[in-house]
CSV table of C-alpha atoms in Angstrom, one decimal:
chain,number,residue,atom,x,y,z
A,1,MET,CA,-1.2,6.4,15.3
A,2,ARG,CA,2.1,6.2,17.6
A,3,VAL,CA,4.7,9.0,16.8
A,4,GLU,CA,8.1,9.1,19.0
A,5,ALA,CA,11.3,11.1,18.8
A,6,VAL,CA,14.2,9.9,17.1
A,7,ASP,CA,18.0,9.9,16.6
A,8,GLU,CA,17.8,10.3,12.7
A,9,ARG,CA,21.4,9.0,12.8
A,10,ASP,CA,20.6,5.3,13.6
A,11,SER,CA,20.2,4.5,10.0
A,12,THR,CA,22.5,2.9,8.0
A,13,TRP,CA,21.6,2.6,4.2
A,14,GLU,CA,19.2,4.4,2.2
A,15,ASP,CA,17.7,3.9,-1.2
A,16,HIS,CA,16.8,6.6,-3.5
A,17,ARG,CA,15.1,3.9,-6.1
A,18,PRO,CA,12.0,2.6,-4.5
A,19,VAL,CA,9.7,0.1,-6.1
A,20,PHE,CA,5.9,0.4,-5.1
A,21,ARG,CA,3.8,-2.3,-5.9
A,22,VAL,CA,-0.2,-1.6,-6.2
A,23,TYR,CA,-2.8,-4.1,-5.8
A,24,VAL,CA,-6.1,-3.3,-7.4
A,25,PHE,CA,-8.6,-5.4,-5.9
A,26,HIS,CA,-11.6,-5.7,-8.4
A,27,GLY,CA,-14.7,-6.0,-6.3
A,28,THR,CA,-17.3,-9.0,-6.7
A,29,GLY,CA,-20.4,-7.0,-4.9
A,30,SER,CA,-19.0,-8.2,-1.3
A,31,ASP,CA,-16.3,-6.8,0.8
A,32,GLU,CA,-15.5,-10.7,1.6
A,33,PRO,CA,-12.7,-12.4,-0.8
A,34,PRO,CA,-12.3,-13.7,-3.1
A,35,TRP,CA,-11.4,-10.8,-5.1
A,36,THR,CA,-9.8,-10.6,-8.6
A,37,THR,CA,-6.4,-8.8,-8.6
A,38,SER,CA,-4.2,-6.8,-10.6
A,39,THR,CA,-0.8,-5.9,-9.6
A,40,PHE,CA,1.8,-3.5,-10.9
A,41,ASP,CA,4.8,-2.4,-10.0
A,42,ILE,CA,5.8,1.2,-10.3
A,43,ARG,CA,9.4,2.8,-10.2
A,44,ASP,CA,10.8,6.6,-10.9
A,45,ALA,CA,8.4,7.7,-8.8
A,46,ASP,CA,7.7,8.5,-4.5
A,47,VAL,CA,4.6,6.9,-2.7
A,48,ILE,CA,2.6,10.4,-3.8
A,49,ASP,CA,3.1,9.2,-7.0
A,50,ALA,CA,2.3,5.5,-6.5
A,51,VAL,CA,-1.2,6.1,-4.4
A,52,GLY,CA,-1.9,8.9,-6.9
A,53,TRP,CA,-1.6,6.5,-9.6
A,54,ALA,CA,-3.9,3.7,-7.5
A,55,GLN,CA,-6.5,5.7,-6.9
A,56,SER,CA,-7.1,6.7,-10.6
A,57,HIS,CA,-6.9,3.1,-11.4
A,58,VAL,CA,-9.5,1.9,-9.3
A,59,GLY,CA,-13.3,1.3,-10.5
A,60,ASP,CA,-16.5,1.4,-8.0
A,61,GLY,CA,-16.4,-1.2,-5.9
A,62,ASP,CA,-12.7,-2.1,-6.0
A,63,LEU,CA,-10.0,-1.8,-3.3
A,64,TYR,CA,-6.1,-0.5,-3.6
A,65,ALA,CA,-3.1,-1.3,-1.6
A,66,VAL,CA,0.3,0.0,-2.0
A,67,ALA,CA,3.5,-1.4,-0.5
A,68,LEU,CA,7.3,-0.5,-0.9
A,69,VAL,CA,8.9,-4.0,-2.5
A,70,GLY,CA,12.3,-4.9,-0.8
A,71,ALA,CA,14.7,-7.7,0.2
A,72,ASP,CA,15.7,-9.6,3.4
A,73,GLY,CA,19.2,-10.0,4.3
A,74,GLU,CA,19.1,-13.3,2.2
A,75,GLY,CA,17.6,-11.2,-1.0
A,76,ARG,CA,14.4,-12.7,-0.8
A,77,ARG,CA,11.5,-10.2,-1.9
A,78,GLY,CA,9.1,-9.0,0.7
A,79,LEU,CA,6.6,-6.0,1.1
A,80,THR,CA,6.2,-3.3,3.8
A,81,TRP,CA,2.5,-2.5,3.2
A,82,LEU,CA,2.5,1.3,3.3
A,83,VAL,CA,-1.3,1.9,2.2
A,84,GLY,CA,-3.9,-0.8,3.0
A,85,ALA,CA,-2.8,-5.0,2.9
A,86,ASP,CA,-4.0,-7.6,0.9
A,87,ALA,CA,-7.6,-7.9,0.9
A,88,ASN,CA,-7.6,-11.7,0.4
A,89,ASP,CA,-5.3,-12.5,3.5
A,90,THR,CA,-7.7,-13.0,6.5
A,91,PRO,CA,-6.6,-10.5,9.1
A,92,ARG,CA,-5.2,-12.2,11.7
A,93,THR,CA,-4.5,-9.2,14.1
A,94,GLY,CA,-6.3,-6.0,15.4
A,95,THR,CA,-3.5,-3.9,13.4
A,96,GLU,CA,-4.4,-6.4,10.3
A,97,GLU,CA,-8.0,-5.7,10.8
A,98,ALA,CA,-7.7,-2.1,10.7
A,99,LEU,CA,-5.8,-2.0,7.5
A,100,HIS,CA,-8.5,-3.9,5.9
A,101,ARG,CA,-11.0,-1.5,7.7
A,102,ARG,CA,-8.8,1.6,6.3
A,103,MET,CA,-8.7,0.4,2.8
A,104,ARG,CA,-12.7,-0.1,2.7
A,105,GLU,CA,-13.0,3.7,3.8
A,106,LEU,CA,-10.5,5.0,1.1
A,107,ARG,CA,-13.0,3.0,-1.2
A,108,ASP,CA,-15.4,6.0,-0.9
A,109,ARG,CA,-13.1,9.0,-1.0
A,110,ARG,CA,-9.9,9.7,-2.4
A,111,LEU,CA,-6.6,11.1,-0.5
A,112,ARG,CA,-6.2,14.6,-1.9
A,113,LEU,CA,-2.6,14.4,-3.5
A,114,ASP,CA,-2.1,18.1,-5.0
A,115,GLU,CA,-0.5,18.2,-8.5
A,116,ARG,CA,3.3,19.2,-8.4
């Protein structure tokens, strides 16, 4: 993790209606693809709600990932991964490999998200 101080005034827009996409990768008894995938969009929530929902909807041996749904300058949909990544993709970089490893680590423990 890298942390750096920034000028908060460098942002030109905000979105107060995020859409989170949750992927649940159903296990086949192996940590290798292919995974069967169920995908859900979550609205009217924040990232804590989305991660909590994902954690409560995975079974033993399953993985989950959470992404922020967005659009590029031409209006094409895309994802910013917040937790994990697509488990069916082959990691091509050290960063992608770390995301896949973290997903496997989270399978065995839950992030503690205190009730509001």
